[in-house]
Tab-separated table of C-alpha atoms in Angstrom:
chain	number	residue	atom	x	y	z
S	225	UNK	CA	82.590	110.101	93.612
S	226	UNK	CA	83.483	108.838	97.101
S	227	UNK	CA	81.515	106.099	98.723
S	228	UNK	CA	81.049	105.818	102.465
S	229	UNK	CA	83.254	102.682	102.358
S	230	UNK	CA	86.290	104.550	101.055
S	231	UNK	CA	89.288	104.502	103.336
S	232	UNK	CA	91.271	107.685	103.140
S	233	UNK	CA	95.006	107.208	103.444
S	234	UNK	CA	97.319	109.913	104.712
S	235	UNK	CA	101.032	109.632	103.929
S	236	UNK	CA	103.575	111.257	106.220
S	237	UNK	CA	107.351	111.400	106.040
S	238	UNK	CA	108.645	110.876	109.579
S	239	UNK	CA	111.667	109.676	111.497
S	240	UNK	CA	110.722	106.127	112.593
S	241	UNK	CA	113.039	106.507	115.601
S	242	UNK	CA	110.936	109.324	117.063
S	243	UNK	CA	107.262	109.173	116.119
S	244	UNK	CA	104.944	112.094	116.992
S	245	UNK	CA	102.071	109.802	118.043
S	246	UNK	CA	100.629	109.064	121.465
S	247	UNK	CA	101.362	105.754	123.173
S	248	UNK	CA	98.924	102.934	122.394
S	249	UNK	CA	97.508	104.750	119.351
S	250	UNK	CA	97.772	102.169	116.512
S	251	UNK	CA	96.222	98.710	116.269
S	252	UNK	CA	98.521	97.542	113.465
S	253	UNK	CA	102.012	98.672	112.549
S	254	UNK	CA	103.651	97.303	109.399
S	255	UNK	CA	107.420	97.469	108.881
S	256	UNK	CA	108.895	96.100	105.669
S	257	UNK	CA	112.466	96.723	104.741
S	258	UNK	CA	113.245	99.870	106.740
S	259	UNK	CA	115.171	98.043	109.447
S	260	UNK	CA	116.890	95.734	106.935
S	261	UNK	CA	118.075	98.862	105.094
S	262	UNK	CA	119.143	100.593	108.335
S	263	UNK	CA	121.332	97.595	109.223
S	264	UNK	CA	123.553	98.408	106.235
S	265	UNK	CA	124.981	101.265	108.341
S	266	UNK	CA	127.712	99.424	110.278
S	267	UNK	CA	128.227	102.186	112.849
S	268	UNK	CA	124.644	103.190	113.761
S	269	UNK	CA	122.368	100.619	112.105
S	270	UNK	CA	121.740	98.348	115.090
S	271	UNK	CA	121.082	101.273	117.445
S	272	UNK	CA	118.719	102.882	114.903
S	273	UNK	CA	116.783	99.604	114.575
S	274	UNK	CA	116.522	99.201	118.352
S	275	UNK	CA	115.038	102.701	118.550
S	276	UNK	CA	112.594	101.938	115.712
S	277	UNK	CA	111.356	98.830	117.557
S	278	UNK	CA	111.089	100.879	120.768
S	279	UNK	CA	108.904	103.450	119.007
S	280	UNK	CA	106.730	100.835	117.305
S	281	UNK	CA	106.197	99.157	120.693
S	282	UNK	CA	105.287	102.483	122.278
S	283	UNK	CA	102.634	103.431	119.715
S	284	UNK	CA	101.200	99.896	119.380
S	285	UNK	CA	97.850	99.685	121.155
S	286	UNK	CA	97.113	97.111	123.804
S	287	UNK	CA	95.874	94.093	121.874
S	288	UNK	CA	97.522	95.458	118.731
S	289	UNK	CA	100.267	93.953	116.604
S	290	UNK	CA	103.487	94.910	114.899
S	291	UNK	CA	104.254	93.046	111.695
S	292	UNK	CA	107.899	93.010	110.582
S	293	UNK	CA	108.968	91.490	107.254
S	294	UNK	CA	112.712	90.857	107.191
S	295	UNK	CA	115.257	88.881	105.210
S	296	UNK	CA	116.701	87.907	108.617
S	297	UNK	CA	114.974	84.686	109.626
S	298	UNK	CA	115.207	83.712	113.311
S	299	UNK	CA	115.232	80.050	112.293
S	300	UNK	CA	118.943	80.483	111.576
S	301	UNK	CA	121.670	81.793	113.930
S	302	UNK	CA	122.131	85.199	112.243
S	303	UNK	CA	118.398	85.876	112.299
S	304	UNK	CA	118.088	84.728	115.916
S	305	UNK	CA	120.893	87.150	116.803
S	306	UNK	CA	118.935	89.953	115.109
S	307	UNK	CA	115.759	88.976	116.990
S	308	UNK	CA	117.646	88.999	120.312
S	309	UNK	CA	119.929	92.005	119.706
S	310	UNK	CA	117.477	94.295	117.900
S	311	UNK	CA	113.843	93.319	118.396
S	312	UNK	CA	113.946	92.148	122.013
S	313	UNK	CA	116.346	94.958	122.996
S	314	UNK	CA	113.906	97.462	121.434
S	315	UNK	CA	111.024	95.975	123.436
S	316	UNK	CA	113.209	96.068	126.550
S	317	UNK	CA	114.047	99.747	126.014
S	318	UNK	CA	110.397	100.710	125.620
S	319	UNK	CA	109.505	98.678	128.724
S	320	UNK	CA	112.168	100.469	130.787
S	321	UNK	CA	111.174	103.903	129.467
S	322	UNK	CA	107.585	103.271	130.536
S	323	UNK	CA	108.733	102.264	134.029
S	324	UNK	CA	107.600	98.678	134.031
S	325	UNK	CA	104.741	99.209	131.586
S	326	UNK	CA	102.116	99.656	134.302
S	327	UNK	CA	98.723	100.606	132.959
S	328	UNK	CA	96.787	103.122	135.038
S	329	UNK	CA	94.160	101.397	137.171
S	330	UNK	CA	93.489	100.412	140.775
S	331	UNK	CA	96.118	98.290	142.497
S	332	UNK	CA	93.912	95.170	142.685
S	333	UNK	CA	93.129	95.256	138.976
S	334	UNK	CA	96.506	96.519	137.768
S	335	UNK	CA	97.559	95.225	134.373
S	336	UNK	CA	100.883	94.568	132.749
S	337	UNK	CA	101.539	93.861	129.136
S	338	UNK	CA	103.401	90.963	127.619
S	339	UNK	CA	104.649	90.426	124.076
S	340	UNK	CA	103.957	87.344	121.995
S	341	UNK	CA	106.269	86.996	118.999
S	342	UNK	CA	105.348	84.641	116.192
S	343	UNK	CA	108.186	83.900	113.748
S	344	UNK	CA	106.607	82.833	110.463
S	345	UNK	CA	108.957	81.403	107.874
S	346	UNK	CA	109.159	78.626	105.391
S	347	UNK	CA	111.144	75.445	105.643
S	348	UNK	CA	114.894	75.626	105.375
S	349	UNK	CA	118.132	74.483	106.885
S	350	UNK	CA	121.457	75.763	108.159
S	351	UNK	CA	124.330	74.123	106.293
S	352	UNK	CA	128.023	74.189	107.265
S	353	UNK	CA	129.913	76.183	104.633
S	354	UNK	CA	133.548	77.180	105.211
S	355	UNK	CA	133.374	79.640	102.297
S	356	UNK	CA	130.847	81.766	104.217
S	357	UNK	CA	132.030	84.447	106.662
S	358	UNK	CA	130.129	82.901	109.597
S	359	UNK	CA	130.963	79.309	108.613
S	360	UNK	CA	127.403	78.415	107.649
S	361	UNK	CA	124.855	79.120	104.941
S	362	UNK	CA	121.142	79.377	105.562
S	363	UNK	CA	118.547	78.113	103.119
S	364	UNK	CA	115.759	79.884	105.021
S	365	UNK	CA	114.035	82.687	103.187
S	366	UNK	CA	112.594	85.882	104.644
S	367	UNK	CA	110.447	85.782	107.759
S	368	UNK	CA	107.366	87.600	108.951
S	369	UNK	CA	107.439	88.479	112.642
S	370	UNK	CA	104.141	89.247	114.332
S	371	UNK	CA	104.583	90.935	117.709
S	372	UNK	CA	101.319	91.119	119.645
S	373	UNK	CA	100.935	93.297	122.746
S	374	UNK	CA	98.611	91.613	125.231
S	375	UNK	CA	97.610	92.472	128.765
S	376	UNK	CA	97.506	90.221	131.790
S	377	UNK	CA	96.798	90.946	135.437
S	378	UNK	CA	99.796	92.164	137.379
S	379	UNK	CA	99.533	89.178	139.719
S	380	UNK	CA	99.733	86.746	136.764
S	381	UNK	CA	102.641	88.669	135.239
S	382	UNK	CA	104.483	88.494	138.565
S	383	UNK	CA	103.728	84.791	138.908
S	384	UNK	CA	104.950	84.024	135.392
S	385	UNK	CA	107.826	86.477	134.985
S	386	UNK	CA	108.505	88.076	138.371
S	387	UNK	CA	111.480	87.781	140.651
S	388	UNK	CA	111.726	88.518	144.372
S	389	UNK	CA	113.438	91.714	145.433
S	390	UNK	CA	115.539	91.706	148.575
S	391	UNK	CA	116.087	88.812	150.962
S	392	UNK	CA	113.199	88.984	153.416
S	393	UNK	CA	109.954	87.051	153.352
S	394	UNK	CA	107.893	90.258	153.133
S	395	UNK	CA	109.837	91.694	150.202
S	396	UNK	CA	107.745	92.501	147.156
S	397	UNK	CA	108.150	90.813	143.823
S	398	UNK	CA	108.780	92.944	140.787
S	399	UNK	CA	108.966	92.280	137.094
S	400	UNK	CA	112.291	91.727	135.438
S	401	UNK	CA	113.853	94.655	133.604
S	402	UNK	CA	112.694	93.398	130.252
S	403	UNK	CA	109.112	92.862	129.178
S	404	UNK	CA	107.778	89.331	129.321
S	405	UNK	CA	108.169	87.847	125.826
S	406	UNK	CA	106.960	84.489	124.468
S	407	UNK	CA	108.398	83.404	121.114
S	408	UNK	CA	106.724	80.855	118.842
S	409	UNK	CA	108.150	79.501	115.574
S	410	UNK	CA	105.623	78.685	112.843
S	411	UNK	CA	106.432	76.939	109.563
S	412	UNK	CA	104.037	77.354	106.627
């Protein structure tokens, strides 16, 4: 017998690089292990992961979050490379595809969105180790990345992240080509 408090779950098998959902349709997106597994493909893994992040960013609602659990911890150089080369590039691609991420509204009240990334990982260290391919060994464990999509007024976004276009005093300011991103490292 079903109670009114029962949450019905629907499972779908989909290509995470091309989701059939509308933009801004999910408040929480959880990714655990798919991108880590995709990275094992040396020829297409990084590009596939960038596209997955792009799609997650597209379907994430304003005020919503994406939670990524990965063995790549941005507290060490390899993990920071993954954050920069995969996660931020995926956010950048989605931002460019949505033409500056402008939300429909009047010009005076126009909104932009910004991403806040919280890197949550335990304590660890990066130790020099000549036996390792990269010359170091990390004692950091997996990390949980929480990417939150927030909105700010366009004027604040321009003040914080904008750059002038052209050389004249009356030239407009526009946002950079990538979405504004703030990264915070949290140790538990």
